mmCIF file of C-alpha atoms in Angstrom:
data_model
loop_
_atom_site.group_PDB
_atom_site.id
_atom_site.type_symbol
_atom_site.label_atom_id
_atom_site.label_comp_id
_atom_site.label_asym_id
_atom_site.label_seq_id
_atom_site.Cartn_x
_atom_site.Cartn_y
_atom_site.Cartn_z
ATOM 1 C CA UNK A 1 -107.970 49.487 68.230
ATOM 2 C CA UNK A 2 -108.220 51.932 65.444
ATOM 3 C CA UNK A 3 -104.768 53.019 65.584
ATOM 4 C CA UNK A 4 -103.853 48.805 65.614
ATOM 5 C CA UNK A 5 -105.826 48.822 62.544
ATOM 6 C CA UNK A 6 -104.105 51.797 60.723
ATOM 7 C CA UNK A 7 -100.752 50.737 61.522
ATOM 8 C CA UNK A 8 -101.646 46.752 59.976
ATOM 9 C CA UNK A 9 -102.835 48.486 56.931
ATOM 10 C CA UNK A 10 -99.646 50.890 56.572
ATOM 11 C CA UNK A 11 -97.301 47.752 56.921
ATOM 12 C CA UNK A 12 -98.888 45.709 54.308
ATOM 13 C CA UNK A 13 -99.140 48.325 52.167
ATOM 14 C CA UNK A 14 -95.336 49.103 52.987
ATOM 15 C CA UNK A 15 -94.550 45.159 52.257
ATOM 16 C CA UNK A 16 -95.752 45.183 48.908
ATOM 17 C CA UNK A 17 -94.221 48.545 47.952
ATOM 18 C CA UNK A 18 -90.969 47.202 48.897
ATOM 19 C CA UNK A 19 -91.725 44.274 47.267
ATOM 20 C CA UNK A 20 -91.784 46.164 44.082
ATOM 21 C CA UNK A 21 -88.612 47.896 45.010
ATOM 22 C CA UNK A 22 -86.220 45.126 45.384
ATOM 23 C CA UNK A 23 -87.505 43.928 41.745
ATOM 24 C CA UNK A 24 -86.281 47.182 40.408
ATOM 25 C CA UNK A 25 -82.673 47.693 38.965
ATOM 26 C CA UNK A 26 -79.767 48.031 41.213
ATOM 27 C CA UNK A 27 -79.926 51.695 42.304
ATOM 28 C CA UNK A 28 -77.278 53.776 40.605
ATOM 29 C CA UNK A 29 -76.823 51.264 37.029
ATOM 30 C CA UNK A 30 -76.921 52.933 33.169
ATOM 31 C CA UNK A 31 -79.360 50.306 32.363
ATOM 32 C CA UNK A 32 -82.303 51.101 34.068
ATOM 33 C CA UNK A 33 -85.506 52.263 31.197
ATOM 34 C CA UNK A 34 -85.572 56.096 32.395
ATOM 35 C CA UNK A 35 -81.797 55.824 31.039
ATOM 36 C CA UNK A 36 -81.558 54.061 28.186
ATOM 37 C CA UNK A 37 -84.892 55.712 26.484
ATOM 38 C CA UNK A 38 -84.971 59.150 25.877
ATOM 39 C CA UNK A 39 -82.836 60.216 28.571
ATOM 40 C CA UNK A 40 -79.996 59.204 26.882
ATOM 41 C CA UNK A 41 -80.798 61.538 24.176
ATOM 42 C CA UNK A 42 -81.562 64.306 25.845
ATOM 43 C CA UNK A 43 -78.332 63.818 27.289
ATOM 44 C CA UNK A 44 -76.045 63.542 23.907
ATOM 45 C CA UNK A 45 -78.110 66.369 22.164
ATOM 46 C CA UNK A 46 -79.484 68.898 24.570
ATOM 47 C CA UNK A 47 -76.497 71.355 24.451
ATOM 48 C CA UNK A 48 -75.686 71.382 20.734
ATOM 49 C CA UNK A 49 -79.805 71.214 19.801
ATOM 50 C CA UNK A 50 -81.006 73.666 22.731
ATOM 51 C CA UNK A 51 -78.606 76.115 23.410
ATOM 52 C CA UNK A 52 -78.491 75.347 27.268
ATOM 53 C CA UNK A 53 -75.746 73.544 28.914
ATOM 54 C CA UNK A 54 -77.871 72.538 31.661
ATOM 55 C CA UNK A 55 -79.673 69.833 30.247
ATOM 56 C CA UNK A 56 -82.563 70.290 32.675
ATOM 57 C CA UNK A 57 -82.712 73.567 31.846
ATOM 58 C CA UNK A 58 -83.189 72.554 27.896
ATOM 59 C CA UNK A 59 -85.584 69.659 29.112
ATOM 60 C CA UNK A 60 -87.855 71.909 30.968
ATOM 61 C CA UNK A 61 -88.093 75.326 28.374
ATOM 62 C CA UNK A 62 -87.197 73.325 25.256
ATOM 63 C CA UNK A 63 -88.302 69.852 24.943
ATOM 64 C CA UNK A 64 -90.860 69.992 27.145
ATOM 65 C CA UNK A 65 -92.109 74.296 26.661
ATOM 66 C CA UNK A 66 -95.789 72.888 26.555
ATOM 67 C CA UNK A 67 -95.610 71.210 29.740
ATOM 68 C CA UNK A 68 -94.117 74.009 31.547
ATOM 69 C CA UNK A 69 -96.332 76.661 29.955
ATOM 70 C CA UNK A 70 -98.855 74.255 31.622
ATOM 71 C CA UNK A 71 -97.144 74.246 34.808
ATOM 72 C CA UNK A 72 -96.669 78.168 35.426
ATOM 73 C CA UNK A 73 -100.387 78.247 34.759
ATOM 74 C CA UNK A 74 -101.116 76.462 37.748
ATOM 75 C CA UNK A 75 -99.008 78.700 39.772
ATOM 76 C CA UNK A 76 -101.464 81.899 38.852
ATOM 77 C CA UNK A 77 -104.583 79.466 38.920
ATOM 78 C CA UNK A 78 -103.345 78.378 42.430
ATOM 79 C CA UNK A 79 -103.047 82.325 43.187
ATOM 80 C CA UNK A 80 -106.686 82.697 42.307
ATOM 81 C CA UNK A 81 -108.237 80.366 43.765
ATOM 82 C CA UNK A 82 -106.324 81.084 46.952
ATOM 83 C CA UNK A 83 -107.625 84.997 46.112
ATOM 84 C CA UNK A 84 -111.307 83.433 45.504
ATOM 85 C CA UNK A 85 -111.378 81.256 48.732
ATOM 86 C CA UNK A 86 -109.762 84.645 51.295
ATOM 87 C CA UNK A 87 -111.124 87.345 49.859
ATOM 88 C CA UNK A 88 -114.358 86.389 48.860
ATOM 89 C CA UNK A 89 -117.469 87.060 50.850
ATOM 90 C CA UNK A 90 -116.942 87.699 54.021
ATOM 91 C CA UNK A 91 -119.347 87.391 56.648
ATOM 92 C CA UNK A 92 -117.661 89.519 59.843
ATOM 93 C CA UNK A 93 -121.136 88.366 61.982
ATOM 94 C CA UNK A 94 -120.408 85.236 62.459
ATOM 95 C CA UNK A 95 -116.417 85.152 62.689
ATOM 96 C CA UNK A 96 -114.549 84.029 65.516
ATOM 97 C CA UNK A 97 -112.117 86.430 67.411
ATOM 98 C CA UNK A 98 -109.728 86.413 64.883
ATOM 99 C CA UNK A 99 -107.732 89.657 66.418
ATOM 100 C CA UNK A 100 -103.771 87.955 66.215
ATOM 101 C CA UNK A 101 -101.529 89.485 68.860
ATOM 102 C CA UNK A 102 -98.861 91.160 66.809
ATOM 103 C CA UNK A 103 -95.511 90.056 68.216
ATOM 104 C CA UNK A 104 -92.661 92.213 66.999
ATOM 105 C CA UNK A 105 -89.793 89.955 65.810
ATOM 106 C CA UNK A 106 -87.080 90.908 67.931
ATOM 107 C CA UNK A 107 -83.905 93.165 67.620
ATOM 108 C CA UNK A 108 -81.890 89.738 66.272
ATOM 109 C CA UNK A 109 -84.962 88.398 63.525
ATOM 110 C CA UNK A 110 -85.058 92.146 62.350
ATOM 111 C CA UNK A 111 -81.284 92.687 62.095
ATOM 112 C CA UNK A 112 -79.748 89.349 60.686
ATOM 113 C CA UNK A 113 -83.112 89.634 57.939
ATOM 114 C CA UNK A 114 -81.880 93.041 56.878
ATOM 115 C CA UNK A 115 -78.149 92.300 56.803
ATOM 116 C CA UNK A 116 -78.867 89.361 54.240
ATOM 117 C CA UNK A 117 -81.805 90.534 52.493
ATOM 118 C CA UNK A 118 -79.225 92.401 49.400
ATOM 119 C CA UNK A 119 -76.802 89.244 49.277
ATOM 120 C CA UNK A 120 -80.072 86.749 49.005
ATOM 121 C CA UNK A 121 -81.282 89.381 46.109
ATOM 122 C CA UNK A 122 -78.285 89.150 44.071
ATOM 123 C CA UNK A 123 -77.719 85.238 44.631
ATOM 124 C CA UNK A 124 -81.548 85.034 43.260
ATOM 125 C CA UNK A 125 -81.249 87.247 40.410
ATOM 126 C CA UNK A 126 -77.877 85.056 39.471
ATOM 127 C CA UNK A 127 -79.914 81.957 39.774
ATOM 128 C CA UNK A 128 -83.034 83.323 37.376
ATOM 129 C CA UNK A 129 -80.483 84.749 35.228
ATOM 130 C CA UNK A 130 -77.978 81.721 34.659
ATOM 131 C CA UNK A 131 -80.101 78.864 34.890
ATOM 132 C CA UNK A 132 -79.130 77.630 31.115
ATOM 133 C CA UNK A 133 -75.687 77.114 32.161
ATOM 134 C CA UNK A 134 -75.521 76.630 36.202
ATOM 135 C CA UNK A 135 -77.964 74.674 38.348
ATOM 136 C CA UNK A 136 -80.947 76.543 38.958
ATOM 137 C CA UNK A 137 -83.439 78.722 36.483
ATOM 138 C CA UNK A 138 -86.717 80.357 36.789
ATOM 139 C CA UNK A 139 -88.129 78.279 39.476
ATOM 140 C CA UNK A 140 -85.353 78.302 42.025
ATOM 141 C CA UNK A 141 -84.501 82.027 42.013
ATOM 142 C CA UNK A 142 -88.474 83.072 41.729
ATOM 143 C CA UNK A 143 -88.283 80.928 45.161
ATOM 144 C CA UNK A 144 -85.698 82.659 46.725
ATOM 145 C CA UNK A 145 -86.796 86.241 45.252
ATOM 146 C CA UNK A 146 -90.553 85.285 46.642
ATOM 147 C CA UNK A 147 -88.651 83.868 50.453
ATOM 148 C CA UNK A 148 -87.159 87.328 50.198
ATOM 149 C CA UNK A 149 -90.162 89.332 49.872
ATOM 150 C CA UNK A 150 -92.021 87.063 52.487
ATOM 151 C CA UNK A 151 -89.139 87.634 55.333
ATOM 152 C CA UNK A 152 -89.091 91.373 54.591
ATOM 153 C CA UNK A 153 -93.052 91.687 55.317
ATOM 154 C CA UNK A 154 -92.608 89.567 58.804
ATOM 155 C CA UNK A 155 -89.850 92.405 59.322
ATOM 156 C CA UNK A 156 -90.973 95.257 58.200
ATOM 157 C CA UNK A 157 -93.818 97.736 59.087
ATOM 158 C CA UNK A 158 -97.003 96.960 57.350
ATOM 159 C CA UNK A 159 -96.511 100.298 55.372
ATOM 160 C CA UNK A 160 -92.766 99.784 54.336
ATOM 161 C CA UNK A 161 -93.479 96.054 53.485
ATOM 162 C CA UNK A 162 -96.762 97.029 51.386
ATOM 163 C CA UNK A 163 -94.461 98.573 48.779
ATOM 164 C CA UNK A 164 -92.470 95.277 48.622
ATOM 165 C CA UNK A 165 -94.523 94.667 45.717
ATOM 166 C CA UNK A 166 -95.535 97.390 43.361
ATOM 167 C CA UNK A 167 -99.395 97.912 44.111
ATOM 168 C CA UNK A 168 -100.217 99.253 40.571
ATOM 169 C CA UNK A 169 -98.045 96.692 38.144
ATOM 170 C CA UNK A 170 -99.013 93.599 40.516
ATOM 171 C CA UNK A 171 -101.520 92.538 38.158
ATOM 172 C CA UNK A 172 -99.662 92.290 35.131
ATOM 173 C CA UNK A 173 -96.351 91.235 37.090
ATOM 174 C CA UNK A 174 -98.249 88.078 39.249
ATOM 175 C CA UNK A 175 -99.308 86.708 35.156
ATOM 176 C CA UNK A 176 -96.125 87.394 33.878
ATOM 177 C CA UNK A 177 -94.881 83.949 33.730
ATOM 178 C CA UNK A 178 -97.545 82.837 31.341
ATOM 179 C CA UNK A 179 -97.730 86.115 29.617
ATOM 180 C CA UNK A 180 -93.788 85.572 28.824
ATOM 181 C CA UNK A 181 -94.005 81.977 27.625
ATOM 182 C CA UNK A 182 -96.934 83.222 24.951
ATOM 183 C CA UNK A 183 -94.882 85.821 24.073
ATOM 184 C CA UNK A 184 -91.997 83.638 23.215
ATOM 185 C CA UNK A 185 -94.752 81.453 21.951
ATOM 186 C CA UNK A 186 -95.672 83.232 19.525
ATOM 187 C CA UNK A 187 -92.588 84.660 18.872
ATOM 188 C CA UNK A 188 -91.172 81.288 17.211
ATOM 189 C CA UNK A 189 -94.570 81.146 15.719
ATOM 190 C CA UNK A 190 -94.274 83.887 13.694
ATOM 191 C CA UNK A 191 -90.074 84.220 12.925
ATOM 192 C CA UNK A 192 -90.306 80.394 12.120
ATOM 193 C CA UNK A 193 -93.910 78.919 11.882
ATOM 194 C CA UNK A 194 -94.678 77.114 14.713
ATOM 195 C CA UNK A 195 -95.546 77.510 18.066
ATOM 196 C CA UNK A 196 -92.765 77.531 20.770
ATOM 197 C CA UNK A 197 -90.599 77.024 18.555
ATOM 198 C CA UNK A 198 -86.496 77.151 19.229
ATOM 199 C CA UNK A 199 -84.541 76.953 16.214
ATOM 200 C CA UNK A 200 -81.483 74.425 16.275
ATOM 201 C CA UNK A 201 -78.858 75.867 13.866
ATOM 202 C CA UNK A 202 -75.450 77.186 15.416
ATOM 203 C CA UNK A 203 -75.810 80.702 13.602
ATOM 204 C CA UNK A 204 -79.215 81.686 15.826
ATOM 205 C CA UNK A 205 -77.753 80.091 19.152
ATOM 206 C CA UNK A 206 -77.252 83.993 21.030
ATOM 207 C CA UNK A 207 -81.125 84.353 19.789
ATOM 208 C CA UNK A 208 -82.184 81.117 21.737
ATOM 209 C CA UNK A 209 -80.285 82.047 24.368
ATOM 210 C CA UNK A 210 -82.124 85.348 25.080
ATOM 211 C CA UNK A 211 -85.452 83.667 24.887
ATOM 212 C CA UNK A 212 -84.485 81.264 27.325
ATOM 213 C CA UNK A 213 -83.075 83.701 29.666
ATOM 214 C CA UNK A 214 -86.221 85.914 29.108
ATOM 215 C CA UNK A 215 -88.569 82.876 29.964
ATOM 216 C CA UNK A 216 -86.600 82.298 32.796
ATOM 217 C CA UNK A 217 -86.953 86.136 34.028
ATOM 218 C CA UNK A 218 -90.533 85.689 33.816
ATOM 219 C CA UNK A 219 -91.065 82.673 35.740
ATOM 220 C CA UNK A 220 -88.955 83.636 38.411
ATOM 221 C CA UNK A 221 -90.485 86.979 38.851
ATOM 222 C CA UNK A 222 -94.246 85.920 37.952
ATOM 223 C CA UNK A 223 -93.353 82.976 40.556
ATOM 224 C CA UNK A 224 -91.721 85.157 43.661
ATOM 225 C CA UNK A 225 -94.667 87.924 43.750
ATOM 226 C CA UNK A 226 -97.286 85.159 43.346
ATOM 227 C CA UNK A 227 -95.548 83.321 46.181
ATOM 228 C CA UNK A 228 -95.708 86.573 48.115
ATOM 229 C CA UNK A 229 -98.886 87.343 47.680
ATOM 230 C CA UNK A 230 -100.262 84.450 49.144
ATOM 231 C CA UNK A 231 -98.403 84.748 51.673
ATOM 232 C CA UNK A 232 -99.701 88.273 52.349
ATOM 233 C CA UNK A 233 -103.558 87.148 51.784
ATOM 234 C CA UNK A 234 -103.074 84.626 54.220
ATOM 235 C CA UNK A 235 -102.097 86.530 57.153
ATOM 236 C CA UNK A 236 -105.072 88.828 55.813
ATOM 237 C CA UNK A 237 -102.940 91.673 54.524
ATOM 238 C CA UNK A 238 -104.673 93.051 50.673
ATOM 239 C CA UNK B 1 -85.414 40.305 49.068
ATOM 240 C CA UNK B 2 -83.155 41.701 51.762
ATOM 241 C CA UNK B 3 -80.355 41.990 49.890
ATOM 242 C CA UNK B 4 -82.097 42.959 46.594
ATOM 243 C CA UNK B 5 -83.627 45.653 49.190
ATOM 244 C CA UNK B 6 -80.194 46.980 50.639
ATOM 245 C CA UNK B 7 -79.033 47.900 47.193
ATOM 246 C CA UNK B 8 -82.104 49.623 46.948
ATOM 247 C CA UNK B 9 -81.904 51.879 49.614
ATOM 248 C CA UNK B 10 -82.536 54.513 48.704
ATOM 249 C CA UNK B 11 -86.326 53.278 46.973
ATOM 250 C CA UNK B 12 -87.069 51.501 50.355
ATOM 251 C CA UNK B 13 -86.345 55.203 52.421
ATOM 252 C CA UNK B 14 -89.151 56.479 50.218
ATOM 253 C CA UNK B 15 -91.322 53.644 50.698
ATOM 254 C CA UNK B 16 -90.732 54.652 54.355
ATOM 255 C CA UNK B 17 -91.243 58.505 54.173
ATOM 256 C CA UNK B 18 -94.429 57.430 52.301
ATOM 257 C CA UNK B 19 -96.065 55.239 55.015
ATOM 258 C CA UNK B 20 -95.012 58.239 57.712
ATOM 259 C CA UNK B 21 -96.788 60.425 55.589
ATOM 260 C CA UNK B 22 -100.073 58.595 55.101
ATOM 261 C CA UNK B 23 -99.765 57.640 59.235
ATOM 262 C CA UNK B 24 -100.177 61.461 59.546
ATOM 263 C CA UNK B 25 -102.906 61.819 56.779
ATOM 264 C CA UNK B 26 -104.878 59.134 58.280
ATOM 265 C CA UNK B 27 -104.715 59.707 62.219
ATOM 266 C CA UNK B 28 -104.142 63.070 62.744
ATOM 267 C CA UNK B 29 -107.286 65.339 63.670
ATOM 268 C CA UNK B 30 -105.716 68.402 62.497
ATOM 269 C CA UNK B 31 -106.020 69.740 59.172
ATOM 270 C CA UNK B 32 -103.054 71.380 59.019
ATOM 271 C CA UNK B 33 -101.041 68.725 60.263
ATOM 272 C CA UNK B 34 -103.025 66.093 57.900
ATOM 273 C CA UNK B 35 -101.662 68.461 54.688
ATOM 274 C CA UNK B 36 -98.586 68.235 56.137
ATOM 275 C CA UNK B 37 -98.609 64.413 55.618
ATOM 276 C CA UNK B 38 -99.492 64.840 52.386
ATOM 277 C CA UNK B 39 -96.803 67.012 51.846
ATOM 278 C CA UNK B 40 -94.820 64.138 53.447
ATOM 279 C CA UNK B 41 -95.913 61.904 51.047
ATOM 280 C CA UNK B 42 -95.463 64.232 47.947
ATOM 281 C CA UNK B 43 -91.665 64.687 49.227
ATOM 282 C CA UNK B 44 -91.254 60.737 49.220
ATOM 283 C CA UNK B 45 -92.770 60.453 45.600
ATOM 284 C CA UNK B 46 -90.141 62.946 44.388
ATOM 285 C CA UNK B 47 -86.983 61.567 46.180
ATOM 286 C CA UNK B 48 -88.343 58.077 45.204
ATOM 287 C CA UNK B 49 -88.243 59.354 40.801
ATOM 288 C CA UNK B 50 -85.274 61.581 41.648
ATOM 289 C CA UNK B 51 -83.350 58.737 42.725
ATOM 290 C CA UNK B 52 -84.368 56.412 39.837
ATOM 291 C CA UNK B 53 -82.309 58.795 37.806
ATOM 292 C CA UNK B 54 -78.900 58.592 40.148
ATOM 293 C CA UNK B 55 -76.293 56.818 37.994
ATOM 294 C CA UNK B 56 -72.956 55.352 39.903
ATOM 295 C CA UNK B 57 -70.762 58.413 39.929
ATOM 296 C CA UNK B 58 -72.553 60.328 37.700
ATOM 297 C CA UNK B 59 -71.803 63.862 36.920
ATOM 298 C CA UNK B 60 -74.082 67.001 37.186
ATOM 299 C CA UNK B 61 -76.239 67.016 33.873
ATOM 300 C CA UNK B 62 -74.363 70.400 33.169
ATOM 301 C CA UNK B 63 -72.174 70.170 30.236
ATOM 302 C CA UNK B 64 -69.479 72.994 29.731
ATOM 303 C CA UNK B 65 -65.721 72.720 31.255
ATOM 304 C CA UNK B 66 -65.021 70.124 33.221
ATOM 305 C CA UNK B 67 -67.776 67.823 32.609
ATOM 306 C CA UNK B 68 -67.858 64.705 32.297
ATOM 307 C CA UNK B 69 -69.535 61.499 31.394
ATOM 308 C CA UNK B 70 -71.550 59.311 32.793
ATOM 309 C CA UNK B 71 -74.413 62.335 33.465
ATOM 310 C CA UNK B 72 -76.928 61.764 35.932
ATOM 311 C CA UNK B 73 -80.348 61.134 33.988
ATOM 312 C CA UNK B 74 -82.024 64.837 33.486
ATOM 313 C CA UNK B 75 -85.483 64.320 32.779
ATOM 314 C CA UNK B 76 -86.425 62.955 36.534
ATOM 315 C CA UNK B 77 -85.027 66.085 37.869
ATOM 316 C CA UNK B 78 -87.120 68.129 35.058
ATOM 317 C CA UNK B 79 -90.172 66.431 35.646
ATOM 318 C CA UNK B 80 -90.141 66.671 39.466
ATOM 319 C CA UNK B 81 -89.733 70.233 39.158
ATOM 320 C CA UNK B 82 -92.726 70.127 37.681
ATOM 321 C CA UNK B 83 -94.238 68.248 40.458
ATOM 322 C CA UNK B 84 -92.578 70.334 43.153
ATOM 323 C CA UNK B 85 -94.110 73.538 41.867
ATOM 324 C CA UNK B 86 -97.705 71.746 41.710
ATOM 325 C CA UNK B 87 -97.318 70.197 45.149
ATOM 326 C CA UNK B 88 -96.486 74.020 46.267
ATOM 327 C CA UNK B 89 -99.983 75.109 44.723
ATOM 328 C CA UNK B 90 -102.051 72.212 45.742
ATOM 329 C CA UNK B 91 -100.650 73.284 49.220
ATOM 330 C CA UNK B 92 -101.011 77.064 49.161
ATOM 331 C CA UNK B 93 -104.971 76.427 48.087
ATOM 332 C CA UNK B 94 -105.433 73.658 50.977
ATOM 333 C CA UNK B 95 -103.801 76.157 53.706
ATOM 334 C CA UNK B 96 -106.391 78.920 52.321
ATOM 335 C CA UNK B 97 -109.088 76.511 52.491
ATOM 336 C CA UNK B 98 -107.740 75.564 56.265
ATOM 337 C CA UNK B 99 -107.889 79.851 57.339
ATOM 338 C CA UNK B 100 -111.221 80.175 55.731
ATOM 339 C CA UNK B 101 -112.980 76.752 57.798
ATOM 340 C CA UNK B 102 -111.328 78.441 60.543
ATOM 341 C CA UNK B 103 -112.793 81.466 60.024
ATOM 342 C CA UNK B 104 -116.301 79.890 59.548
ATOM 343 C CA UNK B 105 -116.570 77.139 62.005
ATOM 344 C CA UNK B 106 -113.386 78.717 64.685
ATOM 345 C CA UNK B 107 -112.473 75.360 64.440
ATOM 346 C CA UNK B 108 -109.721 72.917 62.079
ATOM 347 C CA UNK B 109 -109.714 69.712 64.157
ATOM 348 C CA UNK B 110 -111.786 66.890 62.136
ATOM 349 C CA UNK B 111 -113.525 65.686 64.268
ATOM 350 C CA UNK B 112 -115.122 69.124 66.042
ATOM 351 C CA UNK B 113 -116.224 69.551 62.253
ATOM 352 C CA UNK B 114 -118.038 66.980 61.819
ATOM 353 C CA UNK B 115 -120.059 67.177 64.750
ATOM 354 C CA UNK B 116 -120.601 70.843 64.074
ATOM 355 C CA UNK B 117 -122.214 69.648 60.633
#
């Protein structure tokens, strides 16, 4: 009966959304409003104005800085509240048997994880560090660094994989993302007078380039140890 | 509204992947399994603006050799990244959330909680 019920309501909630759909534009046309509006600028200026062939690179750090500043906060917020909710105070009286069996991976996991683990590093660090003119940037290599880190620890000994990430820099490295983007931040605030600011002119293009490229070295390794360490809280590791 | 629909594909798919998602975020007991409806449901929201974006034969928005026009629209793509790395968060808080009912109440099915309260 209830499950009758749920599916009804899914349908007619499914009619009407595809209602709206076939009212949209054709899928695929030039003359739909995300393409004529500012899209189309972006498009026509973001290389010459930004210094970033990939246009969604120059979107993300350039046009839009303030919104990604925003957005790397809530990766750290996320990390602390995560850090607030696992490690806060814990009551051992009243927990259930929470004593995992430990299950080696086996001879295959361990060797396969190990043979890749260098090529995956240097594909991620080619991703962080050419994300202004290839696909990918900050976000996607941070991902891959942090996937990294995370198969290492289910391969490694808890003492080996412990040192994955540096116990005595962690701190400053997991708000590094945020501490980069103020830094470059107040960098154009104070060469050119205002707040993430990226000059335009041909002449300082190299400058804009290493700011981008050092924003993007922040996020991806602010993003990959915050990833990991989640990781490690949740299966109760400090 | 068929036909209108069949160019649309690729917006009706989402619709789709949407409704599945919600299904598991409304009848599933689990927790774990109800976030992973919602992640169901962010992944439908983002292929659904990704696609609005998609021009006929567009290019890569990657200008350098080679390229050329038309350019797929970038600022879906940059705004969904934005989403992507939110939906990550929201997710990596709820699964905390998840280990630490479990670790109070040795239980994550819905229902058993609420009778515990």
């Amino acid at each position: 009966m209830k499950r009758a019920f749920t599916i009804t309501l899914l349908i007619a909630l499914a009619l009407v959304l595809l209602n709206v759909m076939a009212d949209l534009p054709p899928h695929g046309s030039a003359e739909t409003p995300p393409y004529t509006h500012v899209g189309a600028y972006y498009l026509e200026h973001g290389p010459e104005e930004t210094g970033s062939e990939n246009v969604v690179t120059s979107v993300i750090l350039n046009y839009r800085g303030f919104d990604t500043t925003g957005e790397v906060t809530v990766i750290v917020t996320a990390l602390m509240a995560v850090i607030a909710v696992l490690t806060g105070t814990r009551d051992t009286s009243q927990e259930p048997d929470t004593a995992v069996t430990q299950i080696a991976p086996s001879v295959v996991v361990r060797f396969i994880v190990r043979v890749l683990a260098p090529f995956i590093l240097v594909f991620a660090v080619y991703v962080i560090l050419n994300g202004h003119i290839t696909p990918g940037g900050g976000f996607q290599g941070g991902t891959m660094l942090g996937a990294l880190i995370i198969a290492l620890t289910l391969v490694l000994d808890e003492r080996r994989s412990a040192k994955l990430i540096p116990q005595r820099s962690v701190r400053v490295i997991q708000v590094i993302a945020p501490l980069m983007f103020v830094a470059i931040g107040l960098f154009g605030l104070i060469a050119w007078g205002d707040y993430l600011f990226f000059p335009r002119s041909e002449e300082l293009r190299p400058i804009v380039e290493i700011m981008l490229v050092l924003i993007e070295i922040g996020i991806g390794v602010g993003g990959a140890v915050v990833f990991a360490r989640i990781f490690r809280l949740m299966a109760g590791r400090p | 509204m068929i036909e209108a629909l069949w160019n649309n594909l690729d917006y009706a798919a989402s619709v789709i992947l949407f409704c599945i998602g919600l299904y598991a975020v409304i009848t599933r007991n689990n927790l774990i399994k109800k976030f992973m409806g919602l992640n169901i449901m962010e992944t439908a929201v983002f292929a659904f603006i990704v696609a609005l974006g998609v021009v006929e034969n567009g290019d890569a928005p990657i200008m350098g050799d080679g390229a050329s026009a038309p350019f797929i629209n970038p600022l879906p793509q940059a705004l969904i990244l934005t989403g992507i790395v939110v939906a990550v968060s929201t997710t990596a808080l709820a699964l905390s959330l998840v280990i630490r009912i479990w670790r109070q109440c040795g239980t994550i099915e819905a229902d058993e909680l609420r009778e515990a309260e």
